[in-house]
Amino acid sequence: MSGPHVIRGSVSLPEAELIWRFSRSSGPGGQHVNTSDTQVELRFDLAGTQALPPVWKERALQRLAGRLVDGVVVVRASEHRSQWRNREAAAVRLAALLAEATAPPPKPRRPTRIPRGINERRLREKKQRSETKRGRSGRDWRH
């Protein structure tokens, strides 16, 4: 692998906690595809890990609840023809997934009042548009 996969800051995925599984992948490859295990399944025990800070771990468990099976997150990669590239893709995808799941929640939006001038201008433009359209109707035209 190309070094540790950083989630954010100084926190990275520990190689010892990653569980790899390989199987035959569908797709291109000719006769070779029938004999090589190129599809990669990467498992990471999110509930049991000590690599993440407790706040991040709680946040990730909550956000990925629908994707977890017994506290384990699973990522598959089979888009490349080589097992090595699929391993890279799966690890990068897992790191990105965890980075998104552990991100702090956005600051709540503070509602602000619409300035009176903007509202008045909007109503004035609506009235003007309505007059324009009313002028197009052939009601009052005399032959």
mmCIF file of N, CA and C in Angstrom:
data_model
loop_
_atom_site.group_PDB
_atom_site.id
_atom_site.type_symbol
_atom_site.label_atom_id
_atom_site.label_comp_id
_atom_site.label_asym_id
_atom_site.label_seq_id
_atom_site.Cartn_x
_atom_site.Cartn_y
_atom_site.Cartn_z
ATOM 1 N N MET A 1 0.845 -1.185 0.000
ATOM 2 C CA MET A 1 0.000 0.000 0.000
ATOM 3 C C MET A 1 0.887 1.244 0.000
ATOM 4 N N SER A 2 0.306 2.354 -0.387
ATOM 5 C CA SER A 2 1.091 3.587 -0.473
ATOM 6 C C SER A 2 0.986 4.372 0.826
ATOM 7 N N GLY A 3 1.486 3.813 1.893
ATOM 8 C CA GLY A 3 1.512 4.518 3.163
ATOM 9 C C GLY A 3 0.171 4.529 3.872
ATOM 10 N N PRO A 4 0.123 5.184 5.040
ATOM 11 C CA PRO A 4 -1.127 5.231 5.806
ATOM 12 C C PRO A 4 -2.157 6.111 5.113
ATOM 13 N N HIS A 5 -3.414 5.716 5.201
ATOM 14 C CA HIS A 5 -4.491 6.494 4.592
ATOM 15 C C HIS A 5 -5.061 7.434 5.641
ATOM 16 N N VAL A 6 -4.774 8.712 5.459
ATOM 17 C CA VAL A 6 -5.145 9.732 6.431
ATOM 18 C C VAL A 6 -6.634 10.043 6.312
ATOM 19 N N ILE A 7 -7.305 10.067 7.454
ATOM 20 C CA ILE A 7 -8.716 10.457 7.479
ATOM 21 C C ILE A 7 -8.784 11.975 7.530
ATOM 22 N N ARG A 8 -8.206 12.570 8.552
ATOM 23 C CA ARG A 8 -8.147 14.027 8.658
ATOM 24 C C ARG A 8 -7.130 14.368 9.741
ATOM 25 N N GLY A 9 -6.320 15.369 9.468
ATOM 26 C CA GLY A 9 -5.321 15.780 10.455
ATOM 27 C C GLY A 9 -4.268 14.712 10.654
ATOM 28 N N SER A 10 -4.071 14.325 11.901
ATOM 29 C CA SER A 10 -3.055 13.310 12.191
ATOM 30 C C SER A 10 -3.670 11.924 12.375
ATOM 31 N N VAL A 11 -4.971 11.790 12.169
ATOM 32 C CA VAL A 11 -5.652 10.513 12.350
ATOM 33 C C VAL A 11 -5.655 9.749 11.031
ATOM 34 N N SER A 12 -5.170 8.496 11.082
ATOM 35 C CA SER A 12 -5.144 7.678 9.867
ATOM 36 C C SER A 12 -5.659 6.273 10.173
ATOM 37 N N LEU A 13 -5.936 5.519 9.117
ATOM 38 C CA LEU A 13 -6.447 4.153 9.273
ATOM 39 C C LEU A 13 -5.295 3.223 9.658
ATOM 40 N N PRO A 14 -5.388 2.528 10.787
ATOM 41 C CA PRO A 14 -4.325 1.583 11.148
ATOM 42 C C PRO A 14 -4.435 0.324 10.298
ATOM 43 N N GLU A 15 -3.325 -0.078 9.689
ATOM 44 C CA GLU A 15 -3.318 -1.255 8.799
ATOM 45 C C GLU A 15 -3.735 -2.527 9.544
ATOM 46 N N ALA A 16 -3.426 -2.604 10.849
ATOM 47 C CA ALA A 16 -3.746 -3.794 11.627
ATOM 48 C C ALA A 16 -5.256 -3.993 11.803
ATOM 49 N N GLU A 17 -6.034 -2.909 11.712
ATOM 50 C CA GLU A 17 -7.479 -3.011 11.922
ATOM 51 C C GLU A 17 -8.262 -3.197 10.631
ATOM 52 N N LEU A 18 -7.557 -3.223 9.493
ATOM 53 C CA LEU A 18 -8.223 -3.413 8.205
ATOM 54 C C LEU A 18 -8.267 -4.896 7.870
ATOM 55 N N ILE A 19 -9.442 -5.382 7.484
ATOM 56 C CA ILE A 19 -9.609 -6.790 7.119
ATOM 57 C C ILE A 19 -9.897 -6.841 5.624
ATOM 58 N N TRP A 20 -9.009 -7.523 4.882
ATOM 59 C CA TRP A 20 -9.117 -7.599 3.426
ATOM 60 C C TRP A 20 -9.679 -8.949 3.009
ATOM 61 N N ARG A 21 -10.531 -8.936 2.000
ATOM 62 C CA ARG A 21 -11.017 -10.184 1.400
ATOM 63 C C ARG A 21 -10.986 -10.014 -0.109
ATOM 64 N N PHE A 22 -10.615 -11.067 -0.817
ATOM 65 C CA PHE A 22 -10.496 -10.986 -2.269
ATOM 66 C C PHE A 22 -11.376 -12.041 -2.907
ATOM 67 N N SER A 23 -11.995 -11.680 -4.019
ATOM 68 C CA SER A 23 -12.826 -12.640 -4.741
ATOM 69 C C SER A 23 -12.761 -12.328 -6.218
ATOM 70 N N ARG A 24 -13.347 -13.207 -7.017
ATOM 71 C CA ARG A 24 -13.305 -13.012 -8.464
ATOM 72 C C ARG A 24 -14.232 -11.886 -8.855
ATOM 73 N N SER A 25 -13.729 -11.056 -9.723
ATOM 74 C CA SER A 25 -14.464 -9.874 -10.145
ATOM 75 C C SER A 25 -15.078 -10.106 -11.517
ATOM 76 N N SER A 26 -16.220 -9.468 -11.755
ATOM 77 C CA SER A 26 -16.793 -9.521 -13.094
ATOM 78 C C SER A 26 -16.134 -8.451 -13.931
ATOM 79 N N GLY A 27 -16.399 -8.445 -15.207
ATOM 80 C CA GLY A 27 -15.879 -7.384 -16.051
ATOM 81 C C GLY A 27 -14.779 -7.851 -16.966
ATOM 82 N N PRO A 28 -14.021 -6.923 -17.561
ATOM 83 C CA PRO A 28 -13.027 -7.262 -18.579
ATOM 84 C C PRO A 28 -11.847 -8.027 -17.995
ATOM 85 N N GLY A 29 -11.142 -8.739 -18.852
ATOM 86 C CA GLY A 29 -9.961 -9.452 -18.392
ATOM 87 C C GLY A 29 -9.689 -10.730 -19.143
ATOM 88 N N GLY A 30 -10.588 -11.153 -20.015
ATOM 89 C CA GLY A 30 -10.346 -12.363 -20.806
ATOM 90 C C GLY A 30 -10.251 -13.594 -19.947
ATOM 91 N N GLN A 31 -9.363 -14.522 -20.332
ATOM 92 C CA GLN A 31 -9.231 -15.781 -19.597
ATOM 93 C C GLN A 31 -8.658 -15.560 -18.200
ATOM 94 N N HIS A 32 -7.895 -14.515 -18.061
ATOM 95 C CA HIS A 32 -7.235 -14.220 -16.779
ATOM 96 C C HIS A 32 -8.253 -13.972 -15.665
ATOM 97 N N VAL A 33 -9.425 -13.397 -16.036
ATOM 98 C CA VAL A 33 -10.415 -13.011 -15.033
ATOM 99 C C VAL A 33 -10.994 -14.225 -14.304
ATOM 100 N N ASN A 34 -10.924 -15.389 -14.938
ATOM 101 C CA ASN A 34 -11.479 -16.597 -14.320
ATOM 102 C C ASN A 34 -10.585 -17.172 -13.232
ATOM 103 N N THR A 35 -9.334 -16.739 -13.193
ATOM 104 C CA THR A 35 -8.393 -17.345 -12.242
ATOM 105 C C THR A 35 -7.889 -16.376 -11.181
ATOM 106 N N SER A 36 -8.124 -15.071 -11.361
ATOM 107 C CA SER A 36 -7.525 -14.118 -10.407
ATOM 108 C C SER A 36 -8.588 -13.498 -9.514
ATOM 109 N N ASP A 37 -8.230 -13.308 -8.265
ATOM 110 C CA ASP A 37 -9.120 -12.686 -7.286
ATOM 111 C C ASP A 37 -8.838 -11.187 -7.252
ATOM 112 N N THR A 38 -9.491 -10.443 -8.128
ATOM 113 C CA THR A 38 -9.180 -9.019 -8.221
ATOM 114 C C THR A 38 -10.173 -8.138 -7.463
ATOM 115 N N GLN A 39 -11.375 -8.624 -7.185
ATOM 116 C CA GLN A 39 -12.327 -7.807 -6.424
ATOM 117 C C GLN A 39 -11.879 -7.760 -4.968
ATOM 118 N N VAL A 40 -11.929 -6.551 -4.406
ATOM 119 C CA VAL A 40 -11.458 -6.343 -3.030
ATOM 120 C C VAL A 40 -12.632 -5.935 -2.145
ATOM 121 N N GLU A 41 -12.693 -6.567 -0.972
ATOM 122 C CA GLU A 41 -13.680 -6.172 0.033
ATOM 123 C C GLU A 41 -12.888 -5.781 1.275
ATOM 124 N N LEU A 42 -13.059 -4.553 1.695
ATOM 125 C CA LEU A 42 -12.305 -4.030 2.840
ATOM 126 C C LEU A 42 -13.267 -3.808 3.993
ATOM 127 N N ARG A 43 -12.953 -4.391 5.141
ATOM 128 C CA ARG A 43 -13.800 -4.254 6.328
ATOM 129 C C ARG A 43 -13.034 -3.499 7.406
ATOM 130 N N PHE A 44 -13.771 -2.634 8.111
ATOM 131 C CA PHE A 44 -13.178 -1.863 9.198
ATOM 132 C C PHE A 44 -14.155 -1.860 10.356
ATOM 133 N N ASP A 45 -13.701 -2.362 11.510
ATOM 134 C CA ASP A 45 -14.562 -2.445 12.696
ATOM 135 C C ASP A 45 -14.620 -1.072 13.353
ATOM 136 N N LEU A 46 -15.652 -0.326 12.971
ATOM 137 C CA LEU A 46 -15.806 1.045 13.473
ATOM 138 C C LEU A 46 -16.169 1.061 14.953
ATOM 139 N N ALA A 47 -16.998 0.111 15.375
ATOM 140 C CA ALA A 47 -17.445 0.077 16.771
ATOM 141 C C ALA A 47 -16.307 -0.301 17.722
ATOM 142 N N GLY A 48 -15.369 -1.125 17.250
ATOM 143 C CA GLY A 48 -14.313 -1.616 18.134
ATOM 144 C C GLY A 48 -12.979 -0.919 17.991
ATOM 145 N N THR A 49 -12.880 0.053 17.124
ATOM 146 C CA THR A 49 -11.579 0.693 16.875
ATOM 147 C C THR A 49 -11.177 1.646 18.003
ATOM 148 N N GLN A 50 -9.869 1.765 18.184
ATOM 149 C CA GLN A 50 -9.314 2.734 19.133
ATOM 150 C C GLN A 50 -8.565 3.841 18.390
ATOM 151 N N ALA A 51 -8.547 3.746 17.057
ATOM 152 C CA ALA A 51 -7.773 4.697 16.252
ATOM 153 C C ALA A 51 -8.448 6.056 16.150
ATOM 154 N N LEU A 52 -9.758 6.098 16.287
ATOM 155 C CA LEU A 52 -10.483 7.360 16.157
ATOM 156 C C LEU A 52 -10.731 7.980 17.524
ATOM 157 N N PRO A 53 -10.698 9.302 17.612
ATOM 158 C CA PRO A 53 -11.071 9.957 18.871
ATOM 159 C C PRO A 53 -12.537 9.618 19.200
ATOM 160 N N PRO A 54 -12.880 9.516 20.488
ATOM 161 C CA PRO A 54 -14.243 9.108 20.874
ATOM 162 C C PRO A 54 -15.358 9.948 20.249
ATOM 163 N N VAL A 55 -15.132 11.251 20.120
ATOM 164 C CA VAL A 55 -16.164 12.122 19.531
ATOM 165 C C VAL A 55 -16.384 11.757 18.066
ATOM 166 N N TRP A 56 -15.286 11.553 17.339
ATOM 167 C CA TRP A 56 -15.375 11.176 15.919
ATOM 168 C C TRP A 56 -16.061 9.830 15.764
ATOM 169 N N LYS A 57 -15.678 8.905 16.636
ATOM 170 C CA LYS A 57 -16.220 7.546 16.560
ATOM 171 C C LYS A 57 -17.735 7.564 16.755
ATOM 172 N N GLU A 58 -18.180 8.324 17.748
ATOM 173 C CA GLU A 58 -19.621 8.431 18.030
ATOM 174 C C GLU A 58 -20.351 9.045 16.836
ATOM 175 N N ARG A 59 -19.757 10.101 16.291
ATOM 176 C CA ARG A 59 -20.349 10.785 15.137
ATOM 177 C C ARG A 59 -20.450 9.839 13.929
ATOM 178 N N ALA A 60 -19.375 9.086 13.676
ATOM 179 C CA ALA A 60 -19.343 8.160 12.536
ATOM 180 C C ALA A 60 -20.344 7.024 12.727
ATOM 181 N N LEU A 61 -20.435 6.494 13.945
ATOM 182 C CA LEU A 61 -21.394 5.410 14.211
ATOM 183 C C LEU A 61 -22.822 5.894 13.971
ATOM 184 N N GLN A 62 -23.087 7.135 14.338
ATOM 185 C CA GLN A 62 -24.427 7.685 14.159
ATOM 186 C C GLN A 62 -24.731 7.923 12.680
ATOM 187 N N ARG A 63 -23.770 8.519 11.951
ATOM 188 C CA ARG A 63 -24.016 8.865 10.550
ATOM 189 C C ARG A 63 -24.010 7.664 9.613
ATOM 190 N N LEU A 64 -23.236 6.635 9.948
ATOM 191 C CA LEU A 64 -23.143 5.460 9.077
ATOM 192 C C LEU A 64 -24.007 4.307 9.577
ATOM 193 N N ALA A 65 -24.941 4.593 10.473
ATOM 194 C CA ALA A 65 -25.748 3.531 11.089
ATOM 195 C C ALA A 65 -26.423 2.640 10.056
ATOM 196 N N GLY A 66 -26.923 3.214 8.976
ATOM 197 C CA GLY A 66 -27.619 2.417 7.967
ATOM 198 C C GLY A 66 -26.688 1.554 7.140
ATOM 199 N N ARG A 67 -25.408 1.825 7.181
ATOM 200 C CA ARG A 67 -24.436 1.113 6.361
ATOM 201 C C ARG A 67 -23.643 0.071 7.156
ATOM 202 N N LEU A 68 -23.735 0.124 8.472
ATOM 203 C CA LEU A 68 -22.943 -0.777 9.324
ATOM 204 C C LEU A 68 -23.631 -2.120 9.507
ATOM 205 N N VAL A 69 -22.820 -3.169 9.599
ATOM 206 C CA VAL A 69 -23.308 -4.494 9.948
ATOM 207 C C VAL A 69 -22.526 -4.918 11.187
ATOM 208 N N ASP A 70 -23.183 -4.957 12.333
ATOM 209 C CA ASP A 70 -22.541 -5.267 13.617
ATOM 210 C C ASP A 70 -21.356 -4.342 13.896
ATOM 211 N N GLY A 71 -21.501 -3.065 13.573
ATOM 212 C CA GLY A 71 -20.454 -2.087 13.847
ATOM 213 C C GLY A 71 -19.308 -2.107 12.857
ATOM 214 N N VAL A 72 -19.432 -2.891 11.771
ATOM 215 C CA VAL A 72 -18.360 -3.002 10.781
ATOM 216 C C VAL A 72 -18.805 -2.328 9.487
ATOM 217 N N VAL A 73 -17.946 -1.467 8.945
ATOM 218 C CA VAL A 73 -18.229 -0.825 7.661
ATOM 219 C C VAL A 73 -17.484 -1.595 6.566
ATOM 220 N N VAL A 74 -18.187 -1.858 5.438
ATOM 221 C CA VAL A 74 -17.623 -2.653 4.348
ATOM 222 C C VAL A 74 -17.569 -1.800 3.081
ATOM 223 N N VAL A 75 -16.411 -1.837 2.396
ATOM 224 C CA VAL A 75 -16.233 -1.116 1.130
ATOM 225 C C VAL A 75 -15.727 -2.120 0.104
ATOM 226 N N ARG A 76 -16.346 -2.105 -1.094
ATOM 227 C CA ARG A 76 -15.918 -2.998 -2.175
ATOM 228 C C ARG A 76 -15.336 -2.186 -3.327
ATOM 229 N N ALA A 77 -14.362 -2.776 -4.010
ATOM 230 C CA ALA A 77 -13.799 -2.148 -5.207
ATOM 231 C C ALA A 77 -13.506 -3.233 -6.223
ATOM 232 N N SER A 78 -14.013 -3.043 -7.445
ATOM 233 C CA SER A 78 -13.736 -4.027 -8.497
ATOM 234 C C SER A 78 -13.606 -3.354 -9.862
ATOM 235 N N GLU A 79 -13.363 -2.042 -9.872
ATOM 236 C CA GLU A 79 -13.343 -1.334 -11.150
ATOM 237 C C GLU A 79 -12.045 -1.507 -11.929
ATOM 238 N N HIS A 80 -10.963 -1.908 -11.247
ATOM 239 C CA HIS A 80 -9.682 -2.096 -11.929
ATOM 240 C C HIS A 80 -9.431 -3.578 -12.190
ATOM 241 N N ARG A 81 -8.507 -3.833 -13.115
ATOM 242 C CA ARG A 81 -8.214 -5.239 -13.444
ATOM 243 C C ARG A 81 -7.148 -5.829 -12.532
ATOM 244 N N SER A 82 -6.448 -4.995 -11.778
ATOM 245 C CA SER A 82 -5.431 -5.540 -10.880
ATOM 246 C C SER A 82 -5.884 -5.436 -9.427
ATOM 247 N N GLN A 83 -5.534 -6.432 -8.661
ATOM 248 C CA GLN A 83 -5.907 -6.461 -7.246
ATOM 249 C C GLN A 83 -5.268 -5.292 -6.508
ATOM 250 N N TRP A 84 -4.046 -4.943 -6.863
ATOM 251 C CA TRP A 84 -3.331 -3.870 -6.184
ATOM 252 C C TRP A 84 -4.070 -2.540 -6.316
ATOM 253 N N ARG A 85 -4.515 -2.230 -7.544
ATOM 254 C CA ARG A 85 -5.223 -0.963 -7.761
ATOM 255 C C ARG A 85 -6.581 -0.973 -7.072
ATOM 256 N N ASN A 86 -7.225 -2.130 -7.015
ATOM 257 C CA ASN A 86 -8.503 -2.229 -6.310
ATOM 258 C C ASN A 86 -8.307 -2.058 -4.806
ATOM 259 N N ARG A 87 -7.187 -2.552 -4.287
ATOM 260 C CA ARG A 87 -6.875 -2.348 -2.855
ATOM 261 C C ARG A 87 -6.717 -0.856 -2.559
ATOM 262 N N GLU A 88 -5.976 -0.178 -3.446
ATOM 263 C CA GLU A 88 -5.792 1.275 -3.295
ATOM 264 C C GLU A 88 -7.138 1.992 -3.324
ATOM 265 N N ALA A 89 -7.971 1.633 -4.304
ATOM 266 C CA ALA A 89 -9.271 2.294 -4.466
ATOM 267 C C ALA A 89 -10.148 2.082 -3.238
ATOM 268 N N ALA A 90 -10.171 0.860 -2.705
ATOM 269 C CA ALA A 90 -11.007 0.549 -1.539
ATOM 270 C C ALA A 90 -10.523 1.322 -0.308
ATOM 271 N N ALA A 91 -9.204 1.390 -0.110
ATOM 272 C CA ALA A 91 -8.657 2.096 1.052
ATOM 273 C C ALA A 91 -8.944 3.594 0.963
ATOM 274 N N VAL A 92 -8.799 4.167 -0.219
ATOM 275 C CA VAL A 92 -9.067 5.598 -0.408
ATOM 276 C C VAL A 92 -10.555 5.869 -0.173
ATOM 277 N N ARG A 93 -11.416 4.976 -0.685
ATOM 278 C CA ARG A 93 -12.863 5.151 -0.526
ATOM 279 C C ARG A 93 -13.261 5.074 0.946
ATOM 280 N N LEU A 94 -12.661 4.138 1.674
ATOM 281 C CA LEU A 94 -12.963 4.006 3.101
ATOM 282 C C LEU A 94 -12.501 5.250 3.863
ATOM 283 N N ALA A 95 -11.309 5.737 3.556
ATOM 284 C CA ALA A 95 -10.793 6.933 4.229
ATOM 285 C C ALA A 95 -11.702 8.132 3.948
ATOM 286 N N ALA A 96 -12.156 8.270 2.696
ATOM 287 C CA ALA A 96 -13.045 9.383 2.343
ATOM 288 C C ALA A 96 -14.388 9.257 3.057
ATOM 289 N N LEU A 97 -14.900 8.034 3.144
ATOM 290 C CA LEU A 97 -16.174 7.789 3.822
ATOM 291 C C LEU A 97 -16.085 8.164 5.299
ATOM 292 N N LEU A 98 -14.986 7.747 5.938
ATOM 293 C CA LEU A 98 -14.797 8.057 7.356
ATOM 294 C C LEU A 98 -14.544 9.552 7.572
ATOM 295 N N ALA A 99 -13.836 10.190 6.643
ATOM 296 C CA ALA A 99 -13.588 11.630 6.764
ATOM 297 C C ALA A 99 -14.906 12.392 6.711
ATOM 298 N N GLU A 100 -15.795 11.980 5.802
ATOM 299 C CA GLU A 100 -17.084 12.650 5.681
ATOM 300 C C GLU A 100 -17.960 12.382 6.899
ATOM 301 N N ALA A 101 -17.910 11.141 7.403
ATOM 302 C CA ALA A 101 -18.763 10.766 8.535
ATOM 303 C C ALA A 101 -18.302 11.390 9.847
ATOM 304 N N THR A 102 -17.017 11.696 9.958
ATOM 305 C CA THR A 102 -16.502 12.252 11.216
ATOM 306 C C THR A 102 -16.399 13.773 11.180
ATOM 307 N N ALA A 103 -16.749 14.384 10.061
ATOM 308 C CA ALA A 103 -16.659 15.845 9.946
ATOM 309 C C ALA A 103 -17.600 16.508 10.949
ATOM 310 N N PRO A 104 -17.201 17.636 11.497
ATOM 311 C CA PRO A 104 -18.081 18.322 12.450
ATOM 312 C C PRO A 104 -19.340 18.808 11.746
ATOM 313 N N PRO A 105 -20.447 18.871 12.470
ATOM 314 C CA PRO A 105 -21.687 19.335 11.835
ATOM 315 C C PRO A 105 -21.559 20.802 11.436
ATOM 316 N N PRO A 106 -22.238 21.209 10.366
ATOM 317 C CA PRO A 106 -22.138 22.608 9.949
ATOM 318 C C PRO A 106 -22.771 23.532 10.985
ATOM 319 N N LYS A 107 -22.286 24.768 11.008
ATOM 320 C CA LYS A 107 -22.843 25.736 11.957
ATOM 321 C C LYS A 107 -24.295 26.003 11.590
ATOM 322 N N PRO A 108 -25.165 26.117 12.580
ATOM 323 C CA PRO A 108 -26.569 26.380 12.257
ATOM 324 C C PRO A 108 -26.731 27.761 11.611
ATOM 325 N N ARG A 109 -27.645 27.834 10.674
ATOM 326 C CA ARG A 109 -27.873 29.088 9.981
ATOM 327 C C ARG A 109 -28.642 30.039 10.879
ATOM 328 N N ARG A 110 -28.137 31.272 10.955
ATOM 329 C CA ARG A 110 -28.850 32.288 11.727
ATOM 330 C C ARG A 110 -29.817 32.982 10.800
ATOM 331 N N PRO A 111 -31.114 32.882 11.046
ATOM 332 C CA PRO A 111 -32.057 33.529 10.138
ATOM 333 C C PRO A 111 -31.926 35.048 10.207
ATOM 334 N N THR A 112 -31.949 35.661 9.050
ATOM 335 C CA THR A 112 -31.858 37.109 8.988
ATOM 336 C C THR A 112 -33.114 37.648 8.323
ATOM 337 N N ARG A 113 -33.463 38.901 8.623
ATOM 338 C CA ARG A 113 -34.647 39.504 8.019
ATOM 339 C C ARG A 113 -34.320 39.972 6.613
ATOM 340 N N ILE A 114 -35.333 39.894 5.744
ATOM 341 C CA ILE A 114 -35.171 40.404 4.391
ATOM 342 C C ILE A 114 -35.295 41.925 4.476
ATOM 343 N N PRO A 115 -34.344 42.662 3.906
ATOM 344 C CA PRO A 115 -34.433 44.125 3.954
ATOM 345 C C PRO A 115 -35.715 44.612 3.275
ATOM 346 N N ARG A 116 -36.297 45.663 3.846
ATOM 347 C CA ARG A 116 -37.575 46.164 3.353
ATOM 348 C C ARG A 116 -37.469 46.616 1.898
ATOM 349 N N GLY A 117 -36.336 47.215 1.534
ATOM 350 C CA GLY A 117 -36.145 47.697 0.172
ATOM 351 C C GLY A 117 -36.231 46.582 -0.858
ATOM 352 N N ILE A 118 -35.658 45.431 -0.531
ATOM 353 C CA ILE A 118 -35.676 44.300 -1.456
ATOM 354 C C ILE A 118 -37.101 43.808 -1.653
ATOM 355 N N ASN A 119 -37.845 43.724 -0.565
ATOM 356 C CA ASN A 119 -39.233 43.264 -0.636
ATOM 357 C C ASN A 119 -40.077 44.249 -1.455
ATOM 358 N N GLU A 120 -39.887 45.534 -1.209
ATOM 359 C CA GLU A 120 -40.646 46.541 -1.956
ATOM 360 C C GLU A 120 -40.317 46.495 -3.441
ATOM 361 N N ARG A 121 -39.045 46.337 -3.767
ATOM 362 C CA ARG A 121 -38.639 46.260 -5.170
ATOM 363 C C ARG A 121 -39.269 45.036 -5.851
ATOM 364 N N ARG A 122 -39.274 43.906 -5.149
ATOM 365 C CA ARG A 122 -39.882 42.687 -5.689
ATOM 366 C C ARG A 122 -41.358 42.913 -5.992
ATOM 367 N N LEU A 123 -42.096 43.533 -5.058
ATOM 368 C CA LEU A 123 -43.523 43.775 -5.261
ATOM 369 C C LEU A 123 -43.760 44.765 -6.410
ATOM 370 N N ARG A 124 -42.874 45.780 -6.504
ATOM 371 C CA ARG A 124 -43.000 46.768 -7.579
ATOM 372 C C ARG A 124 -42.787 46.094 -8.937
ATOM 373 N N GLU A 125 -41.783 45.221 -9.037
ATOM 374 C CA GLU A 125 -41.502 44.522 -10.295
ATOM 375 C C GLU A 125 -42.634 43.557 -10.652
ATOM 376 N N LYS A 126 -43.240 42.932 -9.624
ATOM 377 C CA LYS A 126 -44.380 42.042 -9.877
ATOM 378 C C LYS A 126 -45.551 42.827 -10.457
ATOM 379 N N LYS A 127 -45.800 43.994 -9.890
ATOM 380 C CA LYS A 127 -46.911 44.831 -10.348
ATOM 381 C C LYS A 127 -46.665 45.296 -11.787
ATOM 382 N N GLN A 128 -45.421 45.670 -12.074
ATOM 383 C CA GLN A 128 -45.067 46.133 -13.405
ATOM 384 C C GLN A 128 -45.238 45.012 -14.429
ATOM 385 N N ARG A 129 -44.811 43.820 -14.055
ATOM 386 C CA ARG A 129 -44.938 42.657 -14.938
ATOM 387 C C ARG A 129 -46.418 42.348 -15.186
ATOM 388 N N SER A 130 -47.208 42.461 -14.142
ATOM 389 C CA SER A 130 -48.639 42.196 -14.257
ATOM 390 C C SER A 130 -49.282 43.201 -15.209
ATOM 391 N N GLU A 131 -48.860 44.473 -15.121
ATOM 392 C CA GLU A 131 -49.394 45.503 -16.025
ATOM 393 C C GLU A 131 -49.018 45.193 -17.471
ATOM 394 N N THR A 132 -47.778 44.790 -17.678
ATOM 395 C CA THR A 132 -47.315 44.436 -19.024
ATOM 396 C C THR A 132 -48.174 43.330 -19.604
ATOM 397 N N LYS A 133 -48.426 42.301 -18.803
ATOM 398 C CA LYS A 133 -49.212 41.159 -19.287
ATOM 399 C C LYS A 133 -50.666 41.564 -19.509
ATOM 400 N N ARG A 134 -51.185 42.431 -18.648
ATOM 401 C CA ARG A 134 -52.578 42.837 -18.785
ATOM 402 C C ARG A 134 -52.749 43.651 -20.065
ATOM 403 N N GLY A 135 -51.728 44.398 -20.427
ATOM 404 C CA GLY A 135 -51.769 45.192 -21.646
ATOM 405 C C GLY A 135 -51.778 44.345 -22.910
ATOM 406 N N ARG A 136 -51.357 43.089 -22.804
ATOM 407 C CA ARG A 136 -51.314 42.213 -23.971
ATOM 408 C C ARG A 136 -52.680 41.617 -24.299
ATOM 409 N N SER A 137 -53.586 41.575 -23.336
ATOM 410 C CA SER A 137 -54.880 40.943 -23.599
ATOM 411 C C SER A 137 -55.680 41.817 -24.563
ATOM 412 N N GLY A 138 -56.482 41.188 -25.441
ATOM 413 C CA GLY A 138 -57.206 41.926 -26.458
ATOM 414 C C GLY A 138 -58.593 42.349 -26.021
ATOM 415 N N ARG A 139 -58.820 42.489 -24.717
ATOM 416 C CA ARG A 139 -60.161 42.816 -24.200
ATOM 417 C C ARG A 139 -60.644 44.162 -24.689
ATOM 418 N N ASP A 140 -59.821 45.199 -24.513
ATOM 419 C CA ASP A 140 -60.287 46.567 -24.735
ATOM 420 C C ASP A 140 -60.044 47.061 -26.158
ATOM 421 N N TRP A 141 -59.520 46.239 -27.014
ATOM 422 C CA TRP A 141 -59.224 46.682 -28.365
ATOM 423 C C TRP A 141 -60.509 46.779 -29.181
ATOM 424 N N ARG A 142 -60.697 47.878 -29.884
ATOM 425 C CA ARG A 142 -61.883 48.071 -30.726
ATOM 426 C C ARG A 142 -61.453 48.022 -32.203
ATOM 427 N N HIS A 143 -62.322 47.419 -33.029
ATOM 428 C CA HIS A 143 -62.001 47.311 -34.435
ATOM 429 C C HIS A 143 -62.531 48.472 -35.206
#
